Short mmCIF file of C-alpha atoms in Angstrom, two decimals:
data_model
loop_
_atom_site.label_atom_id
_atom_site.label_comp_id
_atom_site.label_asym_id
_atom_site.label_seq_id
_atom_site.Cartn_x
_atom_site.Cartn_y
_atom_site.Cartn_z
CA UNK A 1 -14.65 9.15 33.04
CA UNK A 2 -14.58 9.39 36.83
CA UNK A 3 -11.68 8.48 39.07
CA UNK A 4 -10.40 9.07 42.60
CA UNK A 5 -6.83 10.12 43.32
CA UNK A 6 -5.71 9.85 46.95
CA UNK A 7 -2.59 11.37 48.50
CA UNK A 8 -1.67 10.24 52.03
CA UNK A 9 0.97 11.96 54.15
CA UNK A 10 1.69 11.93 57.91
CA UNK A 11 0.00 15.31 58.35
CA UNK A 12 -2.97 15.15 56.01
CA UNK A 13 -5.05 13.03 53.64
CA UNK A 14 -6.23 14.52 50.34
CA UNK A 15 -8.88 12.87 48.19
CA UNK A 16 -9.57 14.23 44.71
CA UNK A 17 -12.48 13.32 42.43
CA UNK A 18 -11.72 13.79 38.73
CA UNK A 19 -14.41 13.87 36.05
CA UNK A 20 -13.37 13.97 32.39
CA UNK A 21 -9.78 14.76 33.48
CA UNK A 22 -10.87 17.82 35.50
CA UNK A 23 -10.78 18.19 39.27
CA UNK A 24 -14.34 18.61 40.58
CA UNK A 25 -14.16 17.73 44.30
CA UNK A 26 -11.42 17.81 46.90
CA UNK A 27 -11.55 16.51 50.44
CA UNK A 28 -8.73 17.45 52.81
CA UNK A 29 -8.53 16.05 56.32
CA UNK A 30 -5.66 17.02 58.60
CA UNK A 31 -4.58 15.17 61.72
CA UNK A 32 -4.88 18.38 63.76
CA UNK A 33 -8.49 18.99 62.71
CA UNK A 34 -10.10 15.67 61.89
CA UNK A 35 -13.79 15.65 60.99
CA UNK A 36 -16.14 14.23 63.62
CA UNK A 37 -19.24 14.13 61.38
CA UNK A 38 -20.98 10.79 61.85
CA UNK A 39 -19.50 10.13 65.30
CA UNK A 40 -22.00 9.23 68.04
CA UNK A 41 -21.67 10.51 71.63
CA UNK A 42 -23.30 10.20 75.01
CA UNK A 43 -23.99 13.84 75.76
CA UNK A 44 -25.24 15.85 78.73
CA UNK A 45 -27.73 18.71 78.34
CA UNK A 46 -25.74 21.70 79.59
CA UNK A 47 -28.35 24.38 78.92
CA UNK A 48 -31.65 24.94 77.12
CA UNK A 49 -32.45 28.13 75.21
CA UNK A 50 -36.25 28.37 74.66
CA UNK A 51 -35.88 31.53 72.55
CA UNK A 52 -34.21 29.62 69.71
CA UNK A 53 -35.67 26.21 70.64
CA UNK A 54 -32.21 24.67 70.96
CA UNK A 55 -30.08 22.99 73.60
CA UNK A 56 -26.34 23.08 74.17
CA UNK A 57 -24.95 19.59 74.71
CA UNK A 58 -21.68 18.74 76.42
CA UNK A 59 -20.03 15.90 74.47
CA UNK A 60 -16.55 16.38 75.89
CA UNK A 61 -15.39 19.05 73.44
CA UNK A 62 -13.99 22.45 74.40
CA UNK A 63 -17.15 24.03 72.98
CA UNK A 64 -20.63 22.56 73.48
CA UNK A 65 -22.51 21.23 70.48
CA UNK A 66 -25.97 22.56 69.70
CA UNK A 67 -29.15 20.60 69.09
CA UNK A 68 -32.30 22.16 67.58
CA UNK A 69 -35.72 20.88 68.59
CA UNK A 70 -36.32 19.75 64.99
CA UNK A 71 -33.32 17.40 65.30
CA UNK A 72 -34.76 15.47 68.24
CA UNK A 73 -36.45 12.16 67.41
CA UNK A 74 -40.13 12.36 68.34
CA UNK A 75 -40.39 16.13 67.90
CA UNK A 76 -41.51 15.91 64.26
CA UNK A 77 -43.68 12.79 64.22
CA UNK A 78 -43.02 10.17 61.55
CA UNK A 79 -42.98 12.28 58.42
CA UNK A 80 -40.69 11.98 55.40
CA UNK A 81 -36.91 12.09 55.72
CA UNK A 82 -34.03 13.06 53.46
CA UNK A 83 -30.62 11.43 53.67
CA UNK A 84 -28.02 14.12 53.04
CA UNK A 85 -24.31 14.14 53.76
CA UNK A 86 -24.58 11.27 56.22
CA UNK A 87 -27.44 12.61 58.35
CA UNK A 88 -31.23 12.57 58.16
CA UNK A 89 -33.62 15.40 58.85
CA UNK A 90 -37.41 15.64 58.83
CA UNK A 91 -38.81 17.27 55.71
CA UNK A 92 -41.65 19.63 56.56
CA UNK A 93 -43.68 19.79 59.75
CA UNK A 94 -45.10 16.94 61.79
CA UNK A 95 -48.29 15.29 60.69
CA UNK A 96 -49.50 15.72 64.23
CA UNK A 97 -49.31 19.50 63.95
CA UNK A 98 -46.98 21.84 65.76
CA UNK A 99 -43.92 20.11 67.30
CA UNK A 100 -43.55 20.15 71.09
CA UNK A 101 -41.27 22.70 72.73
CA UNK A 102 -37.69 21.75 73.52
CA UNK A 103 -38.36 22.30 77.26
CA UNK A 104 -40.88 19.43 77.20
CA UNK A 105 -38.39 17.09 75.51
CA UNK A 106 -35.14 17.80 77.37
CA UNK A 107 -34.12 18.74 80.89
CA UNK A 108 -30.86 20.22 82.17
CA UNK A 109 -28.21 17.55 82.99
CA UNK A 110 -30.22 14.87 81.16
CA UNK A 111 -28.13 12.31 79.22
CA UNK A 112 -28.92 11.95 75.52
CA UNK A 113 -27.45 10.09 72.56
CA UNK A 114 -26.42 12.46 69.76
CA UNK A 115 -24.64 12.24 66.42
CA UNK A 116 -22.54 15.01 64.84
CA UNK A 117 -24.15 16.31 61.63
CA UNK A 118 -21.81 19.29 61.05
CA UNK A 119 -18.26 20.03 62.14
CA UNK A 120 -17.40 23.30 63.87
CA UNK A 121 -17.86 26.24 61.49
CA UNK A 122 -16.14 29.45 62.59
CA UNK A 123 -17.09 30.18 66.19
CA UNK A 124 -20.00 27.71 66.23
CA UNK A 125 -19.72 24.37 67.99
CA UNK A 126 -20.61 21.14 66.21
CA UNK A 127 -24.22 20.69 65.15
CA UNK A 128 -25.89 17.61 66.61
CA UNK A 129 -28.86 15.44 65.80
CA UNK A 130 -30.73 12.82 67.78
CA UNK A 131 -31.75 11.08 64.53
CA UNK A 132 -28.99 8.46 64.51
CA UNK A 133 -27.88 7.04 61.14
CA UNK A 134 -25.56 4.10 60.55
CA UNK A 135 -24.56 4.01 56.86
CA UNK A 136 -23.64 0.72 55.23
CA UNK A 137 -22.61 0.00 51.68
CA UNK A 138 -26.16 -0.33 50.36
CA UNK A 139 -28.49 0.79 53.14
CA UNK A 140 -28.60 3.31 55.97
CA UNK A 141 -30.00 2.03 59.26
CA UNK A 142 -32.09 4.56 61.21
CA UNK A 143 -32.61 3.08 64.68
CA UNK A 144 -34.63 6.01 66.06
CA UNK A 145 -37.37 6.28 63.38
CA UNK A 146 -39.67 3.93 61.50
CA UNK A 147 -39.23 5.01 57.91
CA UNK A 148 -38.48 3.36 54.57
CA UNK A 149 -36.89 5.29 51.75
CA UNK A 150 -35.13 4.76 48.42
CA UNK A 151 -32.46 7.09 47.03
CA UNK A 152 -33.96 9.77 44.82
CA UNK A 153 -31.19 9.11 42.27
CA UNK A 154 -32.80 5.75 41.44
CA UNK A 155 -35.37 6.89 38.88
CA UNK A 156 -36.93 3.68 37.55
CA UNK A 157 -40.35 3.21 39.21
CA UNK A 158 -40.35 -0.59 38.88
CA UNK A 159 -36.92 -0.83 40.46
CA UNK A 160 -37.98 1.50 43.27
CA UNK A 161 -41.03 -0.69 44.01
CA UNK A 162 -38.89 -3.85 44.00
CA UNK A 163 -36.37 -2.29 46.38
CA UNK A 164 -39.08 -1.03 48.75
CA UNK A 165 -40.52 -4.52 49.08
CA UNK A 166 -37.07 -5.94 49.85
CA UNK A 167 -36.43 -3.21 52.43
CA UNK A 168 -39.75 -3.99 54.11
CA UNK A 169 -38.78 -7.65 54.42
CA UNK A 170 -35.26 -7.06 55.84
CA UNK A 171 -36.05 -4.13 58.16
CA UNK A 172 -35.45 -4.89 61.86
CA UNK A 173 -38.56 -4.21 63.99
CA UNK A 174 -38.91 -0.61 65.19
CA UNK A 175 -36.24 0.83 62.88
CA UNK A 176 -36.02 2.62 59.55
CA UNK A 177 -33.99 1.97 56.41
CA UNK A 178 -32.94 4.12 53.47
CA UNK A 179 -31.59 2.39 50.38
CA UNK A 180 -28.54 4.08 48.88
CA UNK A 181 -27.85 4.60 45.17
CA UNK A 182 -25.26 1.79 45.24
CA UNK A 183 -28.09 -0.62 46.06
CA UNK A 184 -29.70 -0.33 42.63
CA UNK A 185 -30.06 -3.77 40.95
CA UNK A 186 -28.70 -5.56 44.05
CA UNK A 187 -30.23 -8.70 45.55
CA UNK A 188 -31.94 -9.24 48.89
CA UNK A 189 -28.90 -11.09 50.26
CA UNK A 190 -26.73 -7.98 49.77
CA UNK A 191 -29.09 -5.91 51.91
CA UNK A 192 -29.42 -8.63 54.53
CA UNK A 193 -25.64 -8.68 55.04
CA UNK A 194 -25.63 -4.88 55.42
CA UNK A 195 -28.55 -4.85 57.87
CA UNK A 196 -27.08 -7.70 59.95
CA UNK A 197 -23.76 -5.88 60.33
CA UNK A 198 -25.36 -2.50 61.12
CA UNK A 199 -27.69 -4.08 63.68
CA UNK A 200 -24.68 -5.52 65.52
CA UNK A 201 -23.06 -2.08 65.50
CA UNK A 202 -26.25 -0.50 66.88
CA UNK A 203 -26.53 -3.06 69.68
CA UNK A 204 -22.94 -2.29 70.66
CA UNK A 205 -23.69 1.45 70.74
CA UNK A 206 -26.75 0.90 72.96
CA UNK A 207 -24.70 -1.19 75.39
CA UNK A 208 -22.05 1.53 75.59
CA UNK A 209 -24.73 4.17 76.18
CA UNK A 210 -25.79 2.30 79.31
CA UNK A 211 -22.30 1.96 80.77
CA UNK A 212 -20.31 4.94 79.42
CA UNK A 213 -19.68 8.01 81.50
CA UNK A 214 -21.19 11.33 80.49
CA UNK A 215 -19.75 13.23 77.49
CA UNK A 216 -17.97 10.32 75.83
CA UNK A 217 -17.80 8.85 72.33
CA UNK A 218 -19.90 5.76 71.66
CA UNK A 219 -19.02 5.17 67.99
CA UNK A 220 -16.54 6.64 65.50
CA UNK A 221 -17.27 6.72 61.78
CA UNK A 222 -14.76 5.31 59.28
CA UNK A 223 -11.62 7.26 58.35
CA UNK A 224 -12.03 9.60 55.33
CA UNK A 225 -10.62 7.12 52.79
CA UNK A 226 -12.88 4.23 53.78
CA UNK A 227 -15.83 6.66 54.03
CA UNK A 228 -15.27 7.61 50.39
CA UNK A 229 -14.97 3.93 49.42
CA UNK A 230 -18.21 3.13 51.26
CA UNK A 231 -20.21 6.15 50.11
CA UNK A 232 -18.93 7.02 46.62
CA UNK A 233 -16.85 4.19 45.13
CA UNK A 234 -19.51 2.67 42.90
CA UNK A 235 -19.53 1.01 39.48
CA UNK A 236 -19.45 4.37 37.66
CA UNK A 237 -15.97 5.11 39.10
CA UNK A 238 -13.43 3.68 36.68
CA UNK A 239 -10.32 3.85 38.87
CA UNK A 240 -9.02 4.72 42.33
CA UNK A 241 -5.28 5.50 42.66
CA UNK A 242 -3.61 5.80 46.07
CA UNK A 243 0.03 6.45 46.96
CA UNK A 244 0.08 4.74 50.38
CA UNK A 245 0.59 0.96 50.49
CA UNK A 246 -0.95 0.45 53.96
CA UNK A 247 -4.14 2.33 53.02
CA UNK A 248 -4.21 0.51 49.66
CA UNK A 249 -4.29 -2.84 51.48
CA UNK A 250 -6.94 -1.54 53.89
CA UNK A 251 -9.16 -0.55 50.95
CA UNK A 252 -8.82 -4.03 49.42
CA UNK A 253 -9.75 -5.65 52.75
CA UNK A 254 -12.79 -3.38 53.02
CA UNK A 255 -13.90 -4.16 49.45
CA UNK A 256 -13.38 -7.89 50.11
CA UNK A 257 -16.29 -7.64 52.53
CA UNK A 258 -18.54 -5.13 50.78
CA UNK A 259 -17.80 -4.99 47.02
CA UNK A 260 -15.26 -7.57 45.76
CA UNK A 261 -16.03 -6.75 42.13
CA UNK A 262 -14.46 -3.28 42.52
CA UNK A 263 -11.08 -4.48 43.84
CA UNK A 264 -9.47 -4.54 40.38
CA UNK A 265 -10.19 -0.81 39.99
CA UNK A 266 -7.97 0.14 42.94
CA UNK A 267 -4.35 0.86 41.97
CA UNK A 268 -1.32 1.43 44.18
CA UNK A 269 0.68 4.40 42.85
CA UNK A 270 4.36 3.88 43.70
CA UNK A 271 6.22 6.23 41.36
CA UNK A 272 8.72 8.80 42.69
CA UNK A 273 6.81 11.74 41.20
CA UNK A 274 4.12 12.96 43.69
CA UNK A 275 0.70 11.62 42.71
CA UNK A 276 -1.03 15.04 42.70
CA UNK A 277 1.68 16.41 40.40
CA UNK A 278 1.29 13.46 38.05
CA UNK A 279 -2.45 14.09 37.68
CA UNK A 280 -2.11 17.90 37.52
CA UNK A 281 -4.11 18.35 40.71
CA UNK A 282 -1.68 20.67 42.53
CA UNK A 283 -2.08 23.31 39.81
CA UNK A 284 -5.87 22.98 39.97
CA UNK A 285 -5.83 23.50 43.75
CA UNK A 286 -3.69 26.61 43.29
CA UNK A 287 -6.21 27.99 40.77
CA UNK A 288 -9.09 27.21 43.13
CA UNK A 289 -7.64 29.66 45.66
CA UNK A 290 -7.70 32.52 43.14
CA UNK A 291 -10.51 35.05 43.00
CA UNK A 292 -10.59 35.11 39.20
CA UNK A 293 -11.22 31.99 37.05
CA UNK A 294 -10.63 32.22 33.30
CA UNK A 295 -12.87 30.51 30.75
CA UNK A 296 -11.64 28.86 27.55
CA UNK A 297 -13.39 31.51 25.46
CA UNK A 298 -11.41 34.32 27.10
CA UNK A 299 -14.20 35.36 29.45
CA UNK A 300 -13.82 34.97 33.20
CA UNK A 301 -15.72 34.74 36.47
CA UNK A 302 -14.88 36.45 39.79
CA UNK A 303 -15.76 34.74 43.08
CA UNK A 304 -16.00 36.89 46.22
CA UNK A 305 -16.90 35.57 49.66
CA UNK A 306 -18.53 37.69 52.35
CA UNK A 307 -19.93 36.83 55.78
CA UNK A 308 -23.51 36.65 54.48
CA UNK A 309 -23.18 35.30 50.94
CA UNK A 310 -20.96 34.43 47.98
CA UNK A 311 -21.06 36.69 44.93
CA UNK A 312 -20.05 35.39 41.49
CA UNK A 313 -19.66 37.84 38.61
CA UNK A 314 -19.47 36.80 34.95
CA UNK A 315 -17.49 38.90 32.44
CA UNK A 316 -16.85 38.57 28.69
CA UNK A 317 -13.15 39.51 29.08
CA UNK A 318 -11.26 39.07 25.78
CA UNK A 319 -14.09 37.09 24.14
CA UNK A 320 -15.69 39.11 21.34
CA UNK A 321 -17.51 36.21 19.67
CA UNK A 322 -19.69 36.85 16.67
CA UNK A 323 -21.15 40.08 15.29
CA UNK A 324 -24.28 39.58 17.38
CA UNK A 325 -23.90 40.76 20.98
CA UNK A 326 -26.75 38.59 22.32
CA UNK A 327 -25.18 35.42 20.88
CA UNK A 328 -21.76 36.32 22.33
CA UNK A 329 -23.23 36.97 25.76
CA UNK A 330 -25.30 33.77 25.66
CA UNK A 331 -22.25 31.63 24.80
CA UNK A 332 -20.17 33.17 27.60
CA UNK A 333 -23.00 32.68 30.09
CA UNK A 334 -23.38 28.99 29.14
CA UNK A 335 -19.66 28.40 29.53
CA UNK A 336 -19.66 30.31 32.82
CA UNK A 337 -22.56 28.18 34.14
CA UNK A 338 -20.49 25.02 33.60
CA UNK A 339 -17.46 26.49 35.33
CA UNK A 340 -19.53 27.90 38.21
CA UNK A 341 -21.07 24.46 38.84
CA UNK A 342 -17.56 22.98 38.94
CA UNK A 343 -16.11 25.71 41.15
CA UNK A 344 -19.01 25.48 43.60
CA UNK A 345 -18.29 21.77 44.06
CA UNK A 346 -14.51 22.11 44.06
CA UNK A 347 -14.41 25.03 46.52
CA UNK A 348 -17.32 23.51 48.49
CA UNK A 349 -19.12 26.85 48.57
CA UNK A 350 -22.22 26.87 50.77
CA UNK A 351 -25.03 29.13 51.94
CA UNK A 352 -26.49 31.84 49.69
CA UNK A 353 -24.79 32.27 46.30
CA UNK A 354 -25.68 35.17 44.00
CA UNK A 355 -24.58 34.87 40.35
CA UNK A 356 -24.49 37.99 38.20
CA UNK A 357 -24.62 36.67 34.65
CA UNK A 358 -24.17 39.05 31.73
CA UNK A 359 -27.52 40.64 30.84
CA UNK A 360 -29.48 38.99 28.03
CA UNK A 361 -32.50 40.39 26.24
CA UNK A 362 -34.08 37.21 24.81
CA UNK A 363 -36.30 35.28 27.27
CA UNK A 364 -35.60 31.96 25.56
CA UNK A 365 -31.88 32.38 26.22
CA UNK A 366 -32.56 33.12 29.89
CA UNK A 367 -34.61 29.93 30.24
CA UNK A 368 -31.92 27.91 28.46
CA UNK A 369 -29.28 29.31 30.81
CA UNK A 370 -31.20 28.25 33.93
CA UNK A 371 -31.78 24.75 32.47
CA UNK A 372 -28.09 24.45 31.65
CA UNK A 373 -27.02 25.52 35.14
CA UNK A 374 -29.46 23.04 36.72
CA UNK A 375 -28.13 20.25 34.50
CA UNK A 376 -24.53 21.07 35.46
CA UNK A 377 -25.42 21.02 39.17
CA UNK A 378 -27.04 17.57 38.97
CA UNK A 379 -23.67 15.94 39.62
CA UNK A 380 -23.33 17.85 42.91
CA UNK A 381 -23.93 15.65 45.99
CA UNK A 382 -24.85 18.70 48.09
CA UNK A 383 -28.45 19.90 47.90
CA UNK A 384 -28.91 23.04 45.77
CA UNK A 385 -31.87 25.25 44.89
CA UNK A 386 -31.93 27.79 42.05
CA UNK A 387 -34.16 30.85 41.53
CA UNK A 388 -35.31 32.37 38.25
CA UNK A 389 -33.25 35.19 36.71
CA UNK A 390 -34.22 38.43 38.44
CA UNK A 391 -34.99 41.74 36.71
CA UNK A 392 -31.38 42.72 37.44
CA UNK A 393 -30.10 39.66 35.57
CA UNK A 394 -28.99 37.72 38.65
CA UNK A 395 -29.65 34.16 39.80
CA UNK A 396 -29.84 33.33 43.49
CA UNK A 397 -29.05 29.81 44.63
CA UNK A 398 -28.48 28.04 47.91
CA UNK A 399 -26.16 25.11 48.57
CA UNK A 400 -26.09 23.04 51.72
CA UNK A 401 -23.13 24.00 53.90
CA UNK A 402 -21.61 21.10 55.88
CA UNK A 403 -17.95 21.97 56.38
CA UNK A 404 -15.45 24.76 55.78
CA UNK A 405 -15.05 25.58 52.11
CA UNK A 406 -11.70 25.08 50.37
CA UNK A 407 -10.42 28.64 50.79
CA UNK A 408 -11.17 28.68 54.52
CA UNK A 409 -9.70 25.20 54.90
CA UNK A 410 -6.42 26.10 53.15
CA UNK A 411 -6.09 29.80 54.01
CA UNK A 412 -6.15 32.21 56.91
CA UNK A 413 -7.09 35.91 57.05
CA UNK A 414 -4.31 38.13 55.71
CA UNK A 415 -2.57 39.84 58.64
CA UNK A 416 -1.75 42.70 56.30
CA UNK A 417 -5.31 43.64 55.30
CA UNK A 418 -6.92 41.80 58.27
CA UNK A 419 -9.29 39.93 55.98
CA UNK A 420 -10.60 43.05 54.27
CA UNK A 421 -8.94 42.30 50.96
CA UNK A 422 -7.82 45.94 50.66
CA UNK A 423 -5.25 48.24 52.30
CA UNK A 424 -5.13 52.02 52.36
CA UNK A 425 -3.34 53.60 49.42
CA UNK A 426 0.03 55.37 49.64
CA UNK A 427 -1.71 58.70 49.04
CA UNK A 428 -4.19 58.07 51.85
CA UNK A 429 -1.44 57.03 54.26
CA UNK A 430 0.73 60.03 53.33
CA UNK A 431 -2.06 62.50 54.09
CA UNK A 432 -3.01 60.59 57.24
CA UNK A 433 0.62 60.75 58.43
CA UNK A 434 0.74 64.51 57.89
CA UNK A 435 -2.48 64.92 59.89
CA UNK A 436 -1.06 62.82 62.74
CA UNK A 437 2.10 64.92 62.74
CA UNK A 438 0.03 68.10 62.92
CA UNK A 439 -1.93 66.69 65.88
CA UNK A 440 1.29 65.69 67.64
CA UNK A 441 2.76 69.19 67.34
CA UNK A 442 -0.47 70.65 68.74
CA UNK A 443 -0.29 68.42 71.83
CA UNK A 444 3.47 67.95 72.34
CA UNK A 445 6.47 70.26 72.82
CA UNK A 446 8.90 67.90 71.09
CA UNK A 447 11.26 70.06 69.02
CA UNK A 448 12.78 67.32 66.86
CA UNK A 449 10.76 64.34 65.68
CA UNK A 450 11.72 61.23 63.69
CA UNK A 451 8.92 60.00 61.44
CA UNK A 452 9.12 56.24 60.74
CA UNK A 453 6.92 55.05 57.86
CA UNK A 454 6.62 52.45 55.09
CA UNK A 455 9.17 53.01 52.23
CA UNK A 456 6.47 54.09 49.74
CA UNK A 457 5.06 56.66 52.17
CA UNK A 458 8.60 57.87 52.98
CA UNK A 459 9.27 58.43 49.26
CA UNK A 460 6.13 60.56 48.93
CA UNK A 461 7.07 62.65 51.98
CA UNK A 462 10.54 63.29 50.54
CA UNK A 463 9.37 64.14 47.02
CA UNK A 464 5.81 64.98 45.93
CA UNK A 465 4.55 66.03 49.37
CA UNK A 466 7.77 67.43 50.83
CA UNK A 467 6.41 70.99 50.68
CA UNK A 468 3.44 69.99 52.89
CA UNK A 469 5.75 68.35 55.43
CA UNK A 470 8.03 71.40 55.45
CA UNK A 471 5.06 73.75 55.90
CA UNK A 472 3.87 71.90 59.03
CA UNK A 473 7.39 71.91 60.48
CA UNK A 474 7.80 75.69 59.82
CA UNK A 475 4.37 76.57 61.24
CA UNK A 476 5.26 74.90 64.56
CA UNK A 477 8.99 75.71 64.41
CA UNK A 478 9.96 72.06 64.67
CA UNK A 479 12.34 69.70 62.88
CA UNK A 480 11.18 66.47 61.19
CA UNK A 481 13.37 63.63 59.86
CA UNK A 482 11.77 60.91 57.73
CA UNK A 483 12.98 57.31 58.16
CA UNK A 484 11.99 54.49 55.79
CA UNK A 485 11.37 51.13 57.52
CA UNK A 486 11.34 48.23 55.06
CA UNK A 487 9.38 45.75 57.20
CA UNK A 488 6.61 48.21 58.11
CA UNK A 489 2.98 47.51 57.16
CA UNK A 490 1.67 50.26 54.83
CA UNK A 491 -0.55 51.37 57.75
CA UNK A 492 2.32 51.61 60.27
CA UNK A 493 3.41 55.06 61.43
CA UNK A 494 5.71 55.80 64.38
CA UNK A 495 6.75 59.21 65.69
CA UNK A 496 9.89 59.17 67.84
CA UNK A 497 11.62 61.79 69.94
CA UNK A 498 14.95 62.54 68.22
CA UNK A 499 16.55 62.97 71.66
CA UNK A 500 15.49 59.64 73.26
CA UNK A 501 14.15 57.71 70.23
CA UNK A 502 11.12 56.90 72.38
CA UNK A 503 7.74 56.91 70.75
CA UNK A 504 5.63 60.03 71.32
CA UNK A 505 1.97 60.55 70.58
CA UNK A 506 -0.64 63.28 70.42
CA UNK A 507 -2.61 61.75 73.31
#
C-alpha cells in the first residue's frame, strides 16, 4: 500500500510518502528557502572559466548559477537523453565526436535561457541547464532537442512500440518528447492534450525571453504539492490525505484537468489531532535524525556523514540468531539492506555511499545480498549504482544528489562541537588548563589568578588533580582560585587577575 500524507502550515509544507505503513520519503519545503528547481530564467553570462569548461550565469540571485558545457544544447549533438528529477542530460559523448569548447558557445554578457536543475548546495550556487524541460502529466516537452523517449519503467516491448508511434505523431516540429510512466496504457488524445498545453506554455516563455530584462524569471514550476500530484500521484497510490482545505480544493481542480479518475483518492483531513501524529510520521522523522538505526532482529546500522562520502556500518547488536555464525550474519545483512535502502530514500542521502556489511565467507550469500540490495533500491526514484562486494566486505554505491539531505535540511552544525561530533574530554581539558596556567606564570607577573572553567574541569582541579595545581602555584609563588562557570563550553578557559578581574593571557 502506498499513500501520501501532506501537512501544510504557514511556514512550511511537508509531504510524506508511506509504503506498507512505513515512511520512505519526506519532502520539506519552507517559505524562507523554497526550491527553484524547474524554474526558467533569462540569464546573463557573467564569466567563463575555460579550465573547468563552465560559465557563471547571473539570473538575479545573490550567487551566480553555474552552467557546464555539457548542459548547453548543441554541445553534445543529438544523442540519447535521460529524464531524471525533472531535468534531462545527455548520456555519453556526442556522436559527432568531442564537444566544442564553452568559449565557442558562449560569450561574456550574452543572454541565454536557462533552467535550474539543482538548488544551492552548501556554498555552491544553483546548477543550470540549457536543456529546457516542461513536464506534463503524461509527457515531458523538450523544446531544445529533437528526441523521443519512453520511461524506462515501462517494460513491455509492445507497449513501448505503441507509445513511440503515438509520440511521433503528436510531437511538435523541431522538439522532443519523453513519455512518463503515468502514460502507460493511455490513449493518443491524452497525450495530445498534454502536448497542446505544454506548447502554449513554451510559446509564452519564448515571448517573455524576447521582452524580459536580463536576469529575470520566465517561468515558475508548480508548488511542491501540485508537483507531487503531477509527477507521482498515479494509479498505484491508494490515498492522498491533506490537512489544508484550500490546498485540497486546489488538488481537486488540478486533477479535474489532468486525472479525474484519481479525485476520489484525495481526502481532506480535518481532525484536531495533527496529521503527522495520527500517521506516526513525527516519530519516524525524529528517528531519521539519529545516527543509529535499530533493526527488528536486534542488530543495528550506523550512518555517518562526512564531506566526501557517507559511511554505513552494519552490526549484529543483540541478535545471536542460530548456532551457525554465517547464517546469523547473512540474515542480519539482508535485513540491514532493506533498512539501508529505506534510510537512503528517507534521508535523501546522495553522492558516494560506502556500506560495511558484516563479513561473510560464502560467495553465494554475497551474491544474494547484492541482489537483495538492488531489489530494495528499485523503488528509489533517484538514480543509484552499486559495486560488487570488495575484499574488505564493503559495497560502494552512488546516488544522485539533487537537494540537501534530511539531516542538513532539518539541522545545523552543533555550536558546541562545531560540527566535529566530538568534544575534548574532561581529562584533556584539565591538563590543557594546567599547561595554560604554567605558560601564563612564565609570561606574566600576576600574583593572584582566578581560573574560570567548566564545572567538570573545576571539579577535577579541586579533587583528583589538585596536587598538580598546587605544585604549579608553589613553583611560581602565586595564588590560584578555581571558579566553576555553569554556562561555559567544556573548551572554555578564562584566567582573570584577582585584583581587577580582567582577563590576562600568556601572550
